[in-house]
Amino acid sequence: MATVLLCATPLAGHVGPLTSVGRVLAERGHEVIMVTGSRFADRVADAGLALVPLGGAADLDERDPDSFTPDRHRYRGLALSRYQVERTFITPLPEQAAAVESVVGSRAVDAILCDGTFAGIIPLLSRPPGRRPPVIGIGTMPLAQTSVDVAPFNSGLPPMAGRLGRVRNRLAHTAVRRVLFASTQRSARRLVRRAGGALDHFVLDISRAFDRFVQLGPSEFEYPRSDLDPNTVFAGPVFAGGGDVAAPSWWPEMLADGRPVVHVTQGTLDNDDFSQLVEPAVAGLAEHDVQVVVTTGGADPEPVPHEANSRVARYLDYDELLPRTSVLITNGGYGGVLQALRAGVPVIVAPGGEDKPEVAARVAHFGVGIDLRTRRPTPETVSDAVLRVLADDAVTDRCRRMARAMAEYDTAATLLGELDRVIRSCDRSHSES
């Protein structure tokens, strides 16, 4: 059995998939150590993993975004993306690197599985393979890999075919690297050097730097790339189970109601202002013959407005809810959208920040729902989108095809196979040297 180190940026959408991966490894008898934020100690322990908590600026708490992104309201579009990248992923790099070094410098680690946004792995990656454990990157958001076939990540621009599309992409990537993210690259290079490494690639292209990169999503929900890095493999999504979420008192009533279920969520983080999406959805659907089921991601349900056809809970078991859902309305969390598509549920996205514009753009591009292209839709916009989706058999058919494609993936087998492959390759290298 192997000793495996997991590294995850302390955001719920990143820690959740990595702890699920860790649970799979631990159940197979591997010793698993996880470097992530201290607030996830209970989740890490419940998965059977040992925690090495991050310190300093790296131990951020997404429930308090003002503590690490206080000026986010000043920015829009790619400028907002740059600010979030710098504050969330680049600034924590030294403390992340120190936590990784504290593990690999004190014990024999057979392999590292690293969240693809965990920039603190870069100093270690800059060492020759024989002087470090093999490192597998894990993609927990849409694939952020530069390509001649796609626009810059977080632009929200869908693919454009032909020569004109390639020209657009080339110019946009040049602008991102040389202008918009130039200061980000300089900061990352300086911090990596301070941690004893070297940065020889564009920091947002870290997926290409890993020994292998396992994307936790289906290729059917990713833009085709003629220049996809050969280190990249699509494993399909990994999900934690429904857990111990107790059904609310109104659950039997909902099951007995024959109207379509429209589920509304702003995810697990962006729940301090329900006027963004939940309130317009509840208001816009109040007079329609549907059931509106809202989850608050743990936030207090009391501020959520109630209508005769709406119900609210902090959490619900998605394994129970989604098979009964006709439409999901969301701010675009990657994991939640994949869970809906696995169940064949069409998705309406009012994209928030981070990677959510990219999720929304993929929903529209693959025809599995609607991108509202705003994080604050009007009630009329939401109700119109729901009626369009419910009446569109083509969307339903595409969602069912996506669900069938996702069912073909064996995520655990792919992960275990890649882990075994890099460990064996490392062992061969050591025996030959």
PDB file of C-alpha atoms in Angstrom, residues 70-207:
ATOM      1  CA  PRO A  70     -12.024  42.636   0.257  1.00  0.00           C
ATOM      2  CA  ASP A  71     -12.020  44.633  -2.999  1.00  0.00           C
ATOM      3  CA  ARG A  72     -13.826  42.116  -5.223  1.00  0.00           C
ATOM      4  CA  HIS A  73     -16.794  44.445  -5.723  1.00  0.00           C
ATOM      5  CA  ARG A  74     -14.552  46.853  -7.633  1.00  0.00           C
ATOM      6  CA  TYR A  75     -13.976  44.460 -10.522  1.00  0.00           C
ATOM      7  CA  ARG A  76     -15.896  42.858 -13.371  1.00  0.00           C
ATOM      8  CA  GLY A  77     -15.168  40.217 -16.000  1.00  0.00           C
ATOM      9  CA  LEU A  78     -11.570  39.118 -16.488  1.00  0.00           C
ATOM     10  CA  ALA A  79     -10.359  41.858 -14.130  1.00  0.00           C
ATOM     11  CA  LEU A  80     -12.420  40.222 -11.374  1.00  0.00           C
ATOM     12  CA  SER A  81     -10.990  36.841 -12.380  1.00  0.00           C
ATOM     13  CA  ARG A  82      -7.441  38.202 -12.081  1.00  0.00           C
ATOM     14  CA  TYR A  83      -8.143  39.664  -8.647  1.00  0.00           C
ATOM     15  CA  GLN A  84      -9.689  36.434  -7.386  1.00  0.00           C
ATOM     16  CA  VAL A  85      -6.842  34.342  -8.792  1.00  0.00           C
ATOM     17  CA  GLU A  86      -4.219  36.550  -7.162  1.00  0.00           C
ATOM     18  CA  ARG A  87      -5.873  36.692  -3.756  1.00  0.00           C
ATOM     19  CA  THR A  88      -7.183  33.125  -3.578  1.00  0.00           C
ATOM     20  CA  PHE A  89      -4.536  31.074  -5.379  1.00  0.00           C
ATOM     21  CA  ILE A  90      -1.309  33.120  -5.717  1.00  0.00           C
ATOM     22  CA  THR A  91      -0.997  34.958  -2.390  1.00  0.00           C
ATOM     23  CA  PRO A  92      -1.269  31.691  -0.359  1.00  0.00           C
ATOM     24  CA  LEU A  93       1.519  30.030  -2.398  1.00  0.00           C
ATOM     25  CA  PRO A  94       4.381  30.317   0.170  1.00  0.00           C
ATOM     26  CA  GLU A  95       2.381  28.847   3.052  1.00  0.00           C
ATOM     27  CA  GLN A  96       1.011  26.114   0.786  1.00  0.00           C
ATOM     28  CA  ALA A  97       4.524  25.219  -0.356  1.00  0.00           C
ATOM     29  CA  ALA A  98       5.759  25.137   3.253  1.00  0.00           C
ATOM     30  CA  ALA A  99       2.955  22.731   4.236  1.00  0.00           C
ATOM     31  CA  VAL A 100       3.786  20.410   1.344  1.00  0.00           C
ATOM     32  CA  GLU A 101       7.484  20.492   2.208  1.00  0.00           C
ATOM     33  CA  SER A 102       6.715  19.703   5.848  1.00  0.00           C
ATOM     34  CA  VAL A 103       5.237  16.392   4.711  1.00  0.00           C
ATOM     35  CA  VAL A 104       7.541  15.318   1.868  1.00  0.00           C
ATOM     36  CA  GLY A 105      10.601  16.449   3.829  1.00  0.00           C
ATOM     37  CA  SER A 106       9.754  14.365   6.877  1.00  0.00           C
ATOM     38  CA  ARG A 107       8.445  11.089   5.473  1.00  0.00           C
ATOM     39  CA  ALA A 108       8.385   8.875   2.410  1.00  0.00           C
ATOM     40  CA  VAL A 109       5.480   9.916   0.168  1.00  0.00           C
ATOM     41  CA  ASP A 110       4.787   7.635  -2.793  1.00  0.00           C
ATOM     42  CA  ALA A 111       2.627  10.076  -4.740  1.00  0.00           C
ATOM     43  CA  ILE A 112       0.867  13.425  -4.471  1.00  0.00           C
ATOM     44  CA  LEU A 113      -2.651  14.139  -5.734  1.00  0.00           C
ATOM     45  CA  CYS A 114      -3.060  17.882  -6.002  1.00  0.00           C
ATOM     46  CA  ASP A 115      -6.023  20.156  -6.658  1.00  0.00           C
ATOM     47  CA  GLY A 116      -5.310  21.883  -9.959  1.00  0.00           C
ATOM     48  CA  THR A 117      -5.588  25.329  -8.325  1.00  0.00           C
ATOM     49  CA  PHE A 118      -3.116  24.595  -5.502  1.00  0.00           C
ATOM     50  CA  ALA A 119      -0.250  26.793  -6.685  1.00  0.00           C
ATOM     51  CA  GLY A 120       1.898  25.841  -3.705  1.00  0.00           C
ATOM     52  CA  ILE A 121       2.815  22.635  -5.534  1.00  0.00           C
ATOM     53  CA  ILE A 122       4.769  24.561  -8.224  1.00  0.00           C
ATOM     54  CA  PRO A 123       8.079  24.753  -6.301  1.00  0.00           C
ATOM     55  CA  LEU A 124       8.038  20.968  -5.884  1.00  0.00           C
ATOM     56  CA  LEU A 125       7.055  20.403  -9.527  1.00  0.00           C
ATOM     57  CA  SER A 126      10.050  22.434 -10.656  1.00  0.00           C
ATOM     58  CA  ARG A 127      12.373  19.723  -9.300  1.00  0.00           C
ATOM     59  CA  PRO A 128      13.388  16.829 -11.570  1.00  0.00           C
ATOM     60  CA  PRO A 129      11.031  13.826 -11.243  1.00  0.00           C
ATOM     61  CA  GLY A 130      13.700  11.691  -9.572  1.00  0.00           C
ATOM     62  CA  ARG A 131      14.048  14.193  -6.731  1.00  0.00           C
ATOM     63  CA  ARG A 132      10.383  14.344  -5.769  1.00  0.00           C
ATOM     64  CA  PRO A 133       7.314  12.115  -5.593  1.00  0.00           C
ATOM     65  CA  PRO A 134       5.196  11.882  -8.742  1.00  0.00           C
ATOM     66  CA  VAL A 135       2.406  14.471  -8.775  1.00  0.00           C
ATOM     67  CA  ILE A 136      -1.068  13.976 -10.264  1.00  0.00           C
ATOM     68  CA  GLY A 137      -3.150  17.091 -10.765  1.00  0.00           C
ATOM     69  CA  ILE A 138      -6.882  16.835 -10.071  1.00  0.00           C
ATOM     70  CA  GLY A 139      -9.269  19.104 -12.000  1.00  0.00           C
ATOM     71  CA  THR A 140     -12.149  20.280  -9.797  1.00  0.00           C
ATOM     72  CA  MET A 141     -13.491  22.951 -12.170  1.00  0.00           C
ATOM     73  CA  PRO A 142     -13.819  23.260 -15.955  1.00  0.00           C
ATOM     74  CA  LEU A 143     -10.530  22.494 -17.662  1.00  0.00           C
ATOM     75  CA  ALA A 144      -8.285  25.584 -17.509  1.00  0.00           C
ATOM     76  CA  GLN A 145      -5.783  24.684 -20.204  1.00  0.00           C
ATOM     77  CA  THR A 146      -4.676  27.120 -22.887  1.00  0.00           C
ATOM     78  CA  SER A 147      -5.529  25.988 -26.405  1.00  0.00           C
ATOM     79  CA  VAL A 148      -5.676  27.384 -29.914  1.00  0.00           C
ATOM     80  CA  ASP A 149      -9.271  26.139 -29.969  1.00  0.00           C
ATOM     81  CA  VAL A 150     -10.666  27.930 -26.908  1.00  0.00           C
ATOM     82  CA  ALA A 151     -10.771  31.461 -25.529  1.00  0.00           C
ATOM     83  CA  PRO A 152      -9.028  32.343 -22.248  1.00  0.00           C
ATOM     84  CA  PHE A 153     -10.423  30.686 -19.158  1.00  0.00           C
ATOM     85  CA  ASN A 154     -13.120  32.691 -17.358  1.00  0.00           C
ATOM     86  CA  SER A 155     -13.836  34.805 -20.411  1.00  0.00           C
ATOM     87  CA  GLY A 156     -17.090  32.855 -20.746  1.00  0.00           C
ATOM     88  CA  LEU A 157     -16.600  32.830 -24.518  1.00  0.00           C
ATOM     89  CA  PRO A 158     -17.673  29.624 -26.288  1.00  0.00           C
ATOM     90  CA  PRO A 159     -15.559  28.057 -29.034  1.00  0.00           C
ATOM     91  CA  MET A 160     -15.542  29.744 -32.437  1.00  0.00           C
ATOM     92  CA  ALA A 161     -14.900  27.505 -35.413  1.00  0.00           C
ATOM     93  CA  GLY A 162     -12.448  28.108 -38.224  1.00  0.00           C
ATOM     94  CA  ARG A 163      -9.564  30.449 -38.847  1.00  0.00           C
ATOM     95  CA  LEU A 164     -11.388  33.466 -37.410  1.00  0.00           C
ATOM     96  CA  GLY A 165     -11.890  31.629 -34.132  1.00  0.00           C
ATOM     97  CA  ARG A 166      -8.204  30.753 -33.899  1.00  0.00           C
ATOM     98  CA  VAL A 167      -7.223  34.344 -34.576  1.00  0.00           C
ATOM     99  CA  ARG A 168      -9.621  35.513 -31.861  1.00  0.00           C
ATOM    100  CA  ASN A 169      -8.199  33.002 -29.401  1.00  0.00           C
ATOM    101  CA  ARG A 170      -4.567  33.812 -30.185  1.00  0.00           C
ATOM    102  CA  LEU A 171      -5.106  37.548 -29.720  1.00  0.00           C
ATOM    103  CA  ALA A 172      -7.092  37.015 -26.521  1.00  0.00           C
ATOM    104  CA  HIS A 173      -4.475  34.690 -25.012  1.00  0.00           C
ATOM    105  CA  THR A 174      -1.735  37.164 -25.867  1.00  0.00           C
ATOM    106  CA  ALA A 175      -3.656  39.954 -24.155  1.00  0.00           C
ATOM    107  CA  VAL A 176      -4.258  37.808 -21.076  1.00  0.00           C
ATOM    108  CA  ARG A 177      -0.616  36.751 -20.716  1.00  0.00           C
ATOM    109  CA  ARG A 178       1.115  39.992 -21.637  1.00  0.00           C
ATOM    110  CA  VAL A 179      -1.318  42.537 -20.227  1.00  0.00           C
ATOM    111  CA  LEU A 180      -4.126  41.446 -17.941  1.00  0.00           C
ATOM    112  CA  PHE A 181      -2.310  38.670 -16.065  1.00  0.00           C
ATOM    113  CA  ALA A 182       1.250  39.931 -16.528  1.00  0.00           C
ATOM    114  CA  SER A 183       1.458  41.206 -12.945  1.00  0.00           C
ATOM    115  CA  THR A 184      -0.057  37.935 -11.719  1.00  0.00           C
ATOM    116  CA  GLN A 185       2.647  35.984 -13.518  1.00  0.00           C
ATOM    117  CA  ARG A 186       5.361  38.191 -12.019  1.00  0.00           C
ATOM    118  CA  SER A 187       3.948  37.756  -8.519  1.00  0.00           C
ATOM    119  CA  ALA A 188       3.712  33.991  -8.932  1.00  0.00           C
ATOM    120  CA  ARG A 189       7.271  33.768 -10.279  1.00  0.00           C
ATOM    121  CA  ARG A 190       8.582  35.820  -7.341  1.00  0.00           C
ATOM    122  CA  LEU A 191       6.757  33.686  -4.748  1.00  0.00           C
ATOM    123  CA  VAL A 192       7.815  30.415  -6.361  1.00  0.00           C
ATOM    124  CA  ARG A 193      11.444  31.595  -6.378  1.00  0.00           C
ATOM    125  CA  ARG A 194      11.144  32.565  -2.709  1.00  0.00           C
ATOM    126  CA  ALA A 195       9.913  29.020  -1.987  1.00  0.00           C
ATOM    127  CA  GLY A 196      12.986  27.556  -3.667  1.00  0.00           C
ATOM    128  CA  GLY A 197      11.527  26.692  -7.072  1.00  0.00           C
ATOM    129  CA  ALA A 198      11.219  28.090 -10.562  1.00  0.00           C
ATOM    130  CA  LEU A 199       8.153  28.928 -12.633  1.00  0.00           C
ATOM    131  CA  ASP A 200       8.762  28.096 -16.291  1.00  0.00           C
ATOM    132  CA  HIS A 201       5.147  28.122 -17.519  1.00  0.00           C
ATOM    133  CA  PHE A 202       2.140  30.448 -17.436  1.00  0.00           C
ATOM    134  CA  VAL A 203       0.769  30.070 -13.923  1.00  0.00           C
ATOM    135  CA  LEU A 204      -2.809  29.546 -15.158  1.00  0.00           C
ATOM    136  CA  ASP A 205      -1.560  26.661 -17.310  1.00  0.00           C
ATOM    137  CA  ILE A 206      -0.496  24.589 -14.326  1.00  0.00           C
ATOM    138  CA  SER A 207      -2.488  21.594 -15.609  1.00  0.00           C
TER     139      SER A 207
END
